[in-house]
PDB file of C-alpha atoms in Angstrom:
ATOM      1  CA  UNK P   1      19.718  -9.786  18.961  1.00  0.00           C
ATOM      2  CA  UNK P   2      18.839  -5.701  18.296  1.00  0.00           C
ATOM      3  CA  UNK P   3      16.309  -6.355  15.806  1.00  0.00           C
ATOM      4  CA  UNK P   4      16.543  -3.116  13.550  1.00  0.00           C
ATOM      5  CA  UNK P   5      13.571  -3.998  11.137  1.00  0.00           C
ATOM      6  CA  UNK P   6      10.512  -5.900  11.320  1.00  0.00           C
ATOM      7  CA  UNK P   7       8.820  -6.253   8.465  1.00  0.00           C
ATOM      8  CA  UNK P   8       5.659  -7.224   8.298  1.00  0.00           C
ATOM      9  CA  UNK P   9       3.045  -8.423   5.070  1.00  0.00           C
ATOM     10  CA  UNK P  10      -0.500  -9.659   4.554  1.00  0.00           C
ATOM     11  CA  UNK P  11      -0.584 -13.118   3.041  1.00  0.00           C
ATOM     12  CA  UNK P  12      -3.851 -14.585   1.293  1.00  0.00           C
ATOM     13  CA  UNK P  13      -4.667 -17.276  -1.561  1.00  0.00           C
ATOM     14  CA  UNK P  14      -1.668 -16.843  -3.232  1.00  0.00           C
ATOM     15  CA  UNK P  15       1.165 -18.986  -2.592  1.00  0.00           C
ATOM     16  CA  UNK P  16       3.524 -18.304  -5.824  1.00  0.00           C
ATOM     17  CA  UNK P  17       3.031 -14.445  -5.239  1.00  0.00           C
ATOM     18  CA  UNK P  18       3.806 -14.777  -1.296  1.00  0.00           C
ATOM     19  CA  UNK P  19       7.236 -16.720  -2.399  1.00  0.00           C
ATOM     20  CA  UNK P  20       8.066 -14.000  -5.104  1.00  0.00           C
ATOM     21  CA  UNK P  21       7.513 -11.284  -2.494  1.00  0.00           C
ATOM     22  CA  UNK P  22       9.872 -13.186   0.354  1.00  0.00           C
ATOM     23  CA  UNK P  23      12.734 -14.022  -2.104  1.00  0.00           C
ATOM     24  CA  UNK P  24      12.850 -10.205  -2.565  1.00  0.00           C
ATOM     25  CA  UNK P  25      13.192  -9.636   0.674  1.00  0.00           C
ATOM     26  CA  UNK P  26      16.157 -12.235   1.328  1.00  0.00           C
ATOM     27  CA  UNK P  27      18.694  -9.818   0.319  1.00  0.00           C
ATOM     28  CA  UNK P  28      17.728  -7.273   3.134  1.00  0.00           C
ATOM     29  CA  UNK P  29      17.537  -9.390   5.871  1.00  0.00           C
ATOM     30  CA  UNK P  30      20.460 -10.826   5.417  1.00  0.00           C
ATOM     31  CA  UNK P  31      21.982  -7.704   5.899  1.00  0.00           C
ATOM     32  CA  UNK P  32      19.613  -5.460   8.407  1.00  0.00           C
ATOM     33  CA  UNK P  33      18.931  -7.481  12.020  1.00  0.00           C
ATOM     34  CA  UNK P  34      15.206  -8.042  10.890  1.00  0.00           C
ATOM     35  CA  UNK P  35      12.233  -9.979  11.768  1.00  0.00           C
ATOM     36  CA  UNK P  36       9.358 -10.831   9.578  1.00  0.00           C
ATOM     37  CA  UNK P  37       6.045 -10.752  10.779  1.00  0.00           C
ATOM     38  CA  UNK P  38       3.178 -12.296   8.171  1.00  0.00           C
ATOM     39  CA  UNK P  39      -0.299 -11.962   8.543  1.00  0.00           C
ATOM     40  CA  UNK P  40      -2.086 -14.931   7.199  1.00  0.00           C
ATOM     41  CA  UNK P  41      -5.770 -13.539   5.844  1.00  0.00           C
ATOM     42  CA  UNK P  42      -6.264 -16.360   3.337  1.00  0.00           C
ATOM     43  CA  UNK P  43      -7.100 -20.567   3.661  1.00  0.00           C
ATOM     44  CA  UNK P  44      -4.866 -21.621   1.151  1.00  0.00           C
ATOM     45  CA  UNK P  45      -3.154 -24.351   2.671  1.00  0.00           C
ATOM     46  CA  UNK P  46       0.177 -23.635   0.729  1.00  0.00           C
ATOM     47  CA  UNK P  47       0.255 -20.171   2.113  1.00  0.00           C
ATOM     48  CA  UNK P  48       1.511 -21.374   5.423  1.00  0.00           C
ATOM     49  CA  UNK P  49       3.473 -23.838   4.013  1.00  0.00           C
ATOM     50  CA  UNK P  50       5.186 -21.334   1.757  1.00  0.00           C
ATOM     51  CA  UNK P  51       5.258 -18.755   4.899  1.00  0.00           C
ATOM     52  CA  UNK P  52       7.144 -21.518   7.044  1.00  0.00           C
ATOM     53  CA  UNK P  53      10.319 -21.506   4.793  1.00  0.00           C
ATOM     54  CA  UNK P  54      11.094 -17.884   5.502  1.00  0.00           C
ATOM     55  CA  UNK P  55       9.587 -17.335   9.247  1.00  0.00           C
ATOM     56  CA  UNK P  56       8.108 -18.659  12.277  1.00  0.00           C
ATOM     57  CA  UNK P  57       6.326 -15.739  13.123  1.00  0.00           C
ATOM     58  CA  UNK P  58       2.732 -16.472  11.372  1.00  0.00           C
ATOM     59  CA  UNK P  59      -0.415 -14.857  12.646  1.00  0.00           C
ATOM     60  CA  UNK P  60      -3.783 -16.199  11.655  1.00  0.00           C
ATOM     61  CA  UNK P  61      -6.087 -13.275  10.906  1.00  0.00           C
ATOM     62  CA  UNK P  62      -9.446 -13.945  10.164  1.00  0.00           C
ATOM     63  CA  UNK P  63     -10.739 -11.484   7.518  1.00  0.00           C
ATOM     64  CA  UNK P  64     -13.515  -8.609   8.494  1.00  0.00           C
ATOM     65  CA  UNK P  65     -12.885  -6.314   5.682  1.00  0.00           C
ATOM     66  CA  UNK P  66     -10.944  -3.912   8.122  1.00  0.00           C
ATOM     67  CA  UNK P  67      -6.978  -3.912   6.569  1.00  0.00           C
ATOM     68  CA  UNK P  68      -5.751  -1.202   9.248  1.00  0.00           C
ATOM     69  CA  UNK P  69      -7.062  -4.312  11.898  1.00  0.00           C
ATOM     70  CA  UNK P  70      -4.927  -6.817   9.907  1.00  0.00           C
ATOM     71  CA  UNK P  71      -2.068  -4.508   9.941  1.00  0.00           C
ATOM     72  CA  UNK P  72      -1.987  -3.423  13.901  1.00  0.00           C
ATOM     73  CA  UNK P  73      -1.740  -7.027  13.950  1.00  0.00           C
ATOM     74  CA  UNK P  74       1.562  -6.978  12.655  1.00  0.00           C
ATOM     75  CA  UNK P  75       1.993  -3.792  14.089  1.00  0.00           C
ATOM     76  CA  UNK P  76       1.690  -5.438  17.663  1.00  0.00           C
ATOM     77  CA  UNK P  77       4.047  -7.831  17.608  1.00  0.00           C
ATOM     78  CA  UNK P  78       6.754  -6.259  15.908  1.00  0.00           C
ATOM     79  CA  UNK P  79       9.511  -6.033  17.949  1.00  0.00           C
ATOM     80  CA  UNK P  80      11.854  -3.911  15.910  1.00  0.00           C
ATOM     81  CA  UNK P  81      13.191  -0.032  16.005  1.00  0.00           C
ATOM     82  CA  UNK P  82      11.892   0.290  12.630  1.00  0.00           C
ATOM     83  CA  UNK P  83       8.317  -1.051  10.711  1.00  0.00           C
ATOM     84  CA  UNK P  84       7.984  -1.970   6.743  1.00  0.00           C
ATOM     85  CA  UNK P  85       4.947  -3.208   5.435  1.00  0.00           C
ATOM     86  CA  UNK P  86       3.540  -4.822   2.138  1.00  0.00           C
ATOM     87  CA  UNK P  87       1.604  -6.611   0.355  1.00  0.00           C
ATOM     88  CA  UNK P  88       2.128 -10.553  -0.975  1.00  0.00           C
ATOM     89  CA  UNK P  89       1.439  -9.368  -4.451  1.00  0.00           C
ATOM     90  CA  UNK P  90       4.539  -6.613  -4.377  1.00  0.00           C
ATOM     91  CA  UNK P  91       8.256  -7.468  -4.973  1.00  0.00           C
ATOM     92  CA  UNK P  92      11.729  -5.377  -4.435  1.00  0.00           C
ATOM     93  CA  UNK P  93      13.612  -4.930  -7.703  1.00  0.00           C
ATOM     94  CA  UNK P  94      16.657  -4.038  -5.255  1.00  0.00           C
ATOM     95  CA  UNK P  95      16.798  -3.431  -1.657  1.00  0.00           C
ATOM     96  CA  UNK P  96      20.546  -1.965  -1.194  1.00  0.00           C
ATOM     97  CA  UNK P  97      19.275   1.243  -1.034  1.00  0.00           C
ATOM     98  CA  UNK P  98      17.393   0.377   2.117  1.00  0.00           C
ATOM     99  CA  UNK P  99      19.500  -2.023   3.622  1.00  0.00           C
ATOM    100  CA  UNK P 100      22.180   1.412   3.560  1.00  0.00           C
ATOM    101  CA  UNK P 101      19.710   3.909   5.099  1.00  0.00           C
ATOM    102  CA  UNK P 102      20.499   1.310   8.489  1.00  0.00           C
ATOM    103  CA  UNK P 103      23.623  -0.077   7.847  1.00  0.00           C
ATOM    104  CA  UNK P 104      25.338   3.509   7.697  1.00  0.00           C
ATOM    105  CA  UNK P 105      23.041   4.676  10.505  1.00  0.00           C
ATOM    106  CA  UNK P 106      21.696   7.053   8.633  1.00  0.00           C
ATOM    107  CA  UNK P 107      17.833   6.077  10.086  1.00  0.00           C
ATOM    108  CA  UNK P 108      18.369   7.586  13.156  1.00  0.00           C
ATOM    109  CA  UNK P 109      17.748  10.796  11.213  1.00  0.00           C
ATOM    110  CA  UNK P 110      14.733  10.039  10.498  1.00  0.00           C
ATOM    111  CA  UNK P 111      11.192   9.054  11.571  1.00  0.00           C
ATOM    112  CA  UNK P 112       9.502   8.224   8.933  1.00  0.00           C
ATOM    113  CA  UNK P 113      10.496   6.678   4.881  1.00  0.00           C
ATOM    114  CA  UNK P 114       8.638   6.548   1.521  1.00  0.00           C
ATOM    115  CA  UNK P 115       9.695   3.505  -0.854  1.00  0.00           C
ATOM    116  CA  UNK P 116       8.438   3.817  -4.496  1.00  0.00           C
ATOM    117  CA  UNK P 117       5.389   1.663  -5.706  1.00  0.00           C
ATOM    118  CA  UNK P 118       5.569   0.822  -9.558  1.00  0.00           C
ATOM    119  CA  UNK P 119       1.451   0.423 -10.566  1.00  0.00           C
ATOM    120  CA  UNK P 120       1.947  -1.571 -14.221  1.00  0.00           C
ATOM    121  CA  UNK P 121      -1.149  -0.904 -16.367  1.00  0.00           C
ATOM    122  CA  UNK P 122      -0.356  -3.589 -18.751  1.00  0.00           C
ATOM    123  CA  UNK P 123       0.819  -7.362 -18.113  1.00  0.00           C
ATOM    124  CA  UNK P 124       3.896  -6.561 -20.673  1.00  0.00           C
ATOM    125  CA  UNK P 125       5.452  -4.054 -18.116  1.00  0.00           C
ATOM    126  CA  UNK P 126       5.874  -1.136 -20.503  1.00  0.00           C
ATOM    127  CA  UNK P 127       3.088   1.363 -19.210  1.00  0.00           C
ATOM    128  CA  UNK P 128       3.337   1.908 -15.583  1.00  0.00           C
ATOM    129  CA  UNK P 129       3.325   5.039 -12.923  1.00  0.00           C
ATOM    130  CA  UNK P 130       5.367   5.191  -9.748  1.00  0.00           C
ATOM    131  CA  UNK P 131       4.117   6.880  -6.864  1.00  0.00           C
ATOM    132  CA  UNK P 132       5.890   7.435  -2.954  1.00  0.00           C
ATOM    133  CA  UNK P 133       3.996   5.389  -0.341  1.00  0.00           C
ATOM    134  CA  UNK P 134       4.280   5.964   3.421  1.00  0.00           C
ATOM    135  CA  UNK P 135       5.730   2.222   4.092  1.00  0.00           C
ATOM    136  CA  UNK P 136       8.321   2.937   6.869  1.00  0.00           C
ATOM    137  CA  UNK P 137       8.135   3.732  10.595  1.00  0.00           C
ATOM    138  CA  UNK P 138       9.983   4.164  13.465  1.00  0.00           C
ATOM    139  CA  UNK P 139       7.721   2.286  15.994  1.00  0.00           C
ATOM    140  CA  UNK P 140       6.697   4.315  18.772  1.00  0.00           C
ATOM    141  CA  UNK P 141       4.046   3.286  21.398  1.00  0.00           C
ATOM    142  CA  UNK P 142       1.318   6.118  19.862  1.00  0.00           C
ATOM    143  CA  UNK P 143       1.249   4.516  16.133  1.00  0.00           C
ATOM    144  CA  UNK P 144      -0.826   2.270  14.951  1.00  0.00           C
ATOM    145  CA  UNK P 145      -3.227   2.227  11.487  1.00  0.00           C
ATOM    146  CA  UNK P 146      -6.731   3.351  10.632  1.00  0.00           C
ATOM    147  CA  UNK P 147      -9.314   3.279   8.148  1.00  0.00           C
ATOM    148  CA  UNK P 148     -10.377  -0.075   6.949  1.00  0.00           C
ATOM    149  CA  UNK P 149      -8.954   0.622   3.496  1.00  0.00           C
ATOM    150  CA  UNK P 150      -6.164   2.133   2.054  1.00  0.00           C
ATOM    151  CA  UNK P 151      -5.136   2.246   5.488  1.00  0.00           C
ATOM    152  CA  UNK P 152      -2.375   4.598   7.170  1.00  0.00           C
ATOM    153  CA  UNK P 153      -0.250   4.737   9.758  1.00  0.00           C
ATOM    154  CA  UNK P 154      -0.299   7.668  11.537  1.00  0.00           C
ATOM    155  CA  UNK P 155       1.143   9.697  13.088  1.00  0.00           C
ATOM    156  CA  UNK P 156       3.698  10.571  11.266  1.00  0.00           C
ATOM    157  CA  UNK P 157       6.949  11.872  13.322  1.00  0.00           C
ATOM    158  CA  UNK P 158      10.271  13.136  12.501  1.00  0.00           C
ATOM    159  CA  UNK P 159      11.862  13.917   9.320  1.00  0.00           C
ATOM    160  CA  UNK P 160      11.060  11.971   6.276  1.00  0.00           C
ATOM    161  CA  UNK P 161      13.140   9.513   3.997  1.00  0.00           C
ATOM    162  CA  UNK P 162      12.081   8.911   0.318  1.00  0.00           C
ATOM    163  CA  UNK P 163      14.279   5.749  -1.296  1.00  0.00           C
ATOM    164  CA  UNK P 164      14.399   5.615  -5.010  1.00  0.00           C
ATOM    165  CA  UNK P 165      13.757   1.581  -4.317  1.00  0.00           C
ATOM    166  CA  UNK P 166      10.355   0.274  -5.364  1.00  0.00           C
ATOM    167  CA  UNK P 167       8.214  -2.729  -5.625  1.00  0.00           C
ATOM    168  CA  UNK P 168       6.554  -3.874  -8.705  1.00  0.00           C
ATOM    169  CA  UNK P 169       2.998  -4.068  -8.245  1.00  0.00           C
ATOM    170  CA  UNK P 170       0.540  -5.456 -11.127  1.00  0.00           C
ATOM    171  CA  UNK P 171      -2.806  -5.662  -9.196  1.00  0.00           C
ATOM    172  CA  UNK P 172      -4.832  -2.547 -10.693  1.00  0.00           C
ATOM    173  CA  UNK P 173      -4.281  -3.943 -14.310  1.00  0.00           C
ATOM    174  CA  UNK P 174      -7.799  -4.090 -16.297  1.00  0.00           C
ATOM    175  CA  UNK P 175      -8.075  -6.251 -18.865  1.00  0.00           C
ATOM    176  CA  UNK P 176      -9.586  -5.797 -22.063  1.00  0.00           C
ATOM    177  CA  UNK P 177     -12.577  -7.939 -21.738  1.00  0.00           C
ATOM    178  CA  UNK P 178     -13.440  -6.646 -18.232  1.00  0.00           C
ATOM    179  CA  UNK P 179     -14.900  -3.502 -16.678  1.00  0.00           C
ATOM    180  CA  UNK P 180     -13.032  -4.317 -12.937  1.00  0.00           C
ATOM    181  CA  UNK P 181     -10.033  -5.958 -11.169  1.00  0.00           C
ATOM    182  CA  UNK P 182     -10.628  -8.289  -8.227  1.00  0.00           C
ATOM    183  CA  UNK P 183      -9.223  -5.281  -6.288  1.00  0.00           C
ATOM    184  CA  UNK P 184     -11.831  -2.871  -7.203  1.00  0.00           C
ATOM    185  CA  UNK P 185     -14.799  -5.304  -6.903  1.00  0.00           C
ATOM    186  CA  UNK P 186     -13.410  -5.685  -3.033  1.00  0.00           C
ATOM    187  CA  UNK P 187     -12.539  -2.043  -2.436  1.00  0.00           C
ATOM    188  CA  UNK P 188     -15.537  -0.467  -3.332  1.00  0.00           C
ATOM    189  CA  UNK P 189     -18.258  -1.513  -1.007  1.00  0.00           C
ATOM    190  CA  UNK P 190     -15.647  -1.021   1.925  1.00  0.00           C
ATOM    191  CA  UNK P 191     -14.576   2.619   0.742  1.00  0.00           C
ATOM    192  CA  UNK P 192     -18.721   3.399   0.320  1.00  0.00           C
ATOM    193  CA  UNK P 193     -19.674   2.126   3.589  1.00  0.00           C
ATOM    194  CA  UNK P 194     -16.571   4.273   5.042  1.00  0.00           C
ATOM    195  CA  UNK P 195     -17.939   7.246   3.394  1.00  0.00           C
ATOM    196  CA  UNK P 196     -21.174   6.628   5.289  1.00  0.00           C
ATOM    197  CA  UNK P 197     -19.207   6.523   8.199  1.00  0.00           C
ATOM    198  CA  UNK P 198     -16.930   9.299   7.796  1.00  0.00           C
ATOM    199  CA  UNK P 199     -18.030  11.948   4.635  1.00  0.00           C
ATOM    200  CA  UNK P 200     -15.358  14.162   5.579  1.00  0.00           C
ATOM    201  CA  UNK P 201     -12.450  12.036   5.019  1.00  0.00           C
ATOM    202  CA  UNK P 202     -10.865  13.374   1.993  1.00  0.00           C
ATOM    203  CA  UNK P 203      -9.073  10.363   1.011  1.00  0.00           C
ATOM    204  CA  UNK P 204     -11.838   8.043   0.413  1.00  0.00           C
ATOM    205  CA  UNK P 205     -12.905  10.438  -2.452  1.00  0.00           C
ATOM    206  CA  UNK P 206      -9.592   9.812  -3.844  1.00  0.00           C
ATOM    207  CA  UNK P 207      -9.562   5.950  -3.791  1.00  0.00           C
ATOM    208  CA  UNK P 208     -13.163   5.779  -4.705  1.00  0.00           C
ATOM    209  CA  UNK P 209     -12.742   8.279  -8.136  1.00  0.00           C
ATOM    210  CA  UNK P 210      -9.685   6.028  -8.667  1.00  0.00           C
ATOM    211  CA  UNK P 211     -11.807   2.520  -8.445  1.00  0.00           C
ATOM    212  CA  UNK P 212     -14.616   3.738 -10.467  1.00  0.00           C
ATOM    213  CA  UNK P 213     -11.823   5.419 -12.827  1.00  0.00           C
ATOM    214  CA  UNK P 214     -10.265   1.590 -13.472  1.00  0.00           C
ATOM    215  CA  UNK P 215     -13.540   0.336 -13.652  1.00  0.00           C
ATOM    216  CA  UNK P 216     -14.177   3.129 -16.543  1.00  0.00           C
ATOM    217  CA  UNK P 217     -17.560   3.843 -15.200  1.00  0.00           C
ATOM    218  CA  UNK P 218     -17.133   7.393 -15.767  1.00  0.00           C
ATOM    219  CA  UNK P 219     -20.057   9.291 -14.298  1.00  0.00           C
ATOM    220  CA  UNK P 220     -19.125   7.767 -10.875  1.00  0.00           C
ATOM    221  CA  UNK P 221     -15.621   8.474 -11.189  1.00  0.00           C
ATOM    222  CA  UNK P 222     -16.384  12.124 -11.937  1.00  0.00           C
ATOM    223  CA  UNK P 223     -19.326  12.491  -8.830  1.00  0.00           C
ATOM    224  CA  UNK P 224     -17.026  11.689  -6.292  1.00  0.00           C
ATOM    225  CA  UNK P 225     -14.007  13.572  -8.364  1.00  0.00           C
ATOM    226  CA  UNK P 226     -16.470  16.542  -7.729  1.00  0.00           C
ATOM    227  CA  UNK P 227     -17.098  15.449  -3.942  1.00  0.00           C
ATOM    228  CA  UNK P 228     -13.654  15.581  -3.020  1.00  0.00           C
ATOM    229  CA  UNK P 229     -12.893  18.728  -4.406  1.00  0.00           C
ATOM    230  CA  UNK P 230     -15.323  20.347  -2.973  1.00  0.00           C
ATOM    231  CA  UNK P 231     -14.227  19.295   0.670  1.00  0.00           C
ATOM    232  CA  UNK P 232     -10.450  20.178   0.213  1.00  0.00           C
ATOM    233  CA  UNK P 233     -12.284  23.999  -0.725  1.00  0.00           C
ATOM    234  CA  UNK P 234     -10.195  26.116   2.173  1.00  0.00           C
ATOM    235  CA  UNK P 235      -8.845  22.949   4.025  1.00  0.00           C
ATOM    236  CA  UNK P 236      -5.670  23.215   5.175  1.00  0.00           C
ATOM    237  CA  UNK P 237      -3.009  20.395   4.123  1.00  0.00           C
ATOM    238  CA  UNK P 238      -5.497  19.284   1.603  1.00  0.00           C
ATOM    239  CA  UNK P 239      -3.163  20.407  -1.715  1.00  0.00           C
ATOM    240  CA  UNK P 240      -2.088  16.788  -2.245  1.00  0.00           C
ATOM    241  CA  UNK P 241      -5.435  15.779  -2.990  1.00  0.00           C
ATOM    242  CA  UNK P 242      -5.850  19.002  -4.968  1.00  0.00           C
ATOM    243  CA  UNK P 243      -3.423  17.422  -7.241  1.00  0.00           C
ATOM    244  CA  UNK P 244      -4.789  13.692  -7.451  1.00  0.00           C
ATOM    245  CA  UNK P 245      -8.277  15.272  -8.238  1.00  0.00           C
ATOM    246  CA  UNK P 246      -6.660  17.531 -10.894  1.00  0.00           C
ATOM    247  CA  UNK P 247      -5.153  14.720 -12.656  1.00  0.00           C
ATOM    248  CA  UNK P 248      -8.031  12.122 -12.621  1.00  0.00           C
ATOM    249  CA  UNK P 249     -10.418  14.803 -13.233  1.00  0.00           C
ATOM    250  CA  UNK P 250      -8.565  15.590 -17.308  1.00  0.00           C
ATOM    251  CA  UNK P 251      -8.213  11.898 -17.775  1.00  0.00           C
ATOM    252  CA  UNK P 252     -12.062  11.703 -17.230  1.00  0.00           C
ATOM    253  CA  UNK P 253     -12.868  14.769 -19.001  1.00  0.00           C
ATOM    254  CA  UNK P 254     -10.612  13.754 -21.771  1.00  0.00           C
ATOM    255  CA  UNK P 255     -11.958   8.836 -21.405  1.00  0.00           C
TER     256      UNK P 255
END
């Protein structure tokens, strides 16, 4: 069989979430020739079991606090024309829109696609921003992901697709009672010990004014708000992180 798609997802400790994620998927495979690759990061007996119902391709990955490792992983044994990734805590509301973009051979037009990621900032669903993530390849023998966190997947070639589809995604919601997520508390010592490693990379001022900005521990959020701007002064192709320090840098001014 032509396999069209492979997707491909990180699975830890959570076995309900992982089964949410893969019933949203059913609809699209069912339709596109796909394969689905998971990445097993957690110990959570049930994982696998869950993982089992929906593939046979399960890779154990020992966690190293490296996600672009986890994810060339995936990357390497995908056998597909095209590569989707996500995580086991995100869900389709409706994949027609994707399942289209092959059936109608429209993806031969392209080289890259965008899906939509729906951040909720409160259990109840109401508040919520949607942003365009880089989540779709063509798989060529150059591409493969870097930086340990909020990894990419570069390069990027060919014209770009953005789908109106999106996943629902609840994991940067802060409660009341707490100052962090279980996100942030993992992000942040990865994302400062990458900034060691690499001060000029733009994008780790981003995450890292974002982290500290859920944790609402301002005066962080703000330094490395500053930081980043400063290093997108006269850097080409730096205007989209213009614009995220812009906006996080009135909603600290105005916390």
């Amino acid at each position: 069989m032509n396999i069209q798609l492979s997707i491909s997802l990180l699975a830890s400790d959570r076995p309900a979430a992982l089964e949410r994620c893969l019933d949203s998927l059913r609809p699209l495979m069912m339709k596109v020739p796909s394969e689905l690759i998971i990445i097993a990061t957690g110990t959570d007996p049930r994982v696998r079991e869950t993982a089992e119902r929906y593939t046979d391709q399960i890779i154990p990955f020992t966690w190293c606090n490296d996600f672009a490792k986890a994810r060339n992983a995936g990357l390497n044994a995908a056998k597909g024309e095209w590569f989707l990734y996500l995580d086991d805590d995100e869900w389709f509301e409706d994949t027609s829109e994707i399942s289209d973009f092959f059936l109608t051979g429209e993806y031969r037009s392209y080289g890259t696609a965008f899906y939509r990621v729906r951040n909720y900032l409160d259990w109840d669903g109401i508040r919520y921003f949607d942003f365009h993530a880089f989540r779709m390849a063509r798989i060529t023998s150059e591409i493969a992901f870097q930086n340990p966190i909020h990894e990419e997947l570069v390069p990027r070639r060919g014209e770009a697709k953005f789908f109106e589809s999106y996943v629902h995604h609840y994991g940067y919601i802060v409660d009341k009672n707490k100052t962090s997520t279980g996100k942030t508390s993992r992000n942040i010592p990865i994302l400062l010990q990458n900034v060691r490693k690499n001060p000029g990379y733009i994008k780790n001022y981003v995450q890292l004014t974002r982290e500290y900005y859920v944790r609402r521990e301002w005066e962080k959020a703000e330094d490395y708000c500053r930081k980043g701007r400063r290093l997108c002064r006269g850097k080409a192709g730096a205007e989209w992180y213009v614009q995220w320090f812009q906006v996080y840098w009135v909603d600290i001014q105005n916390a």
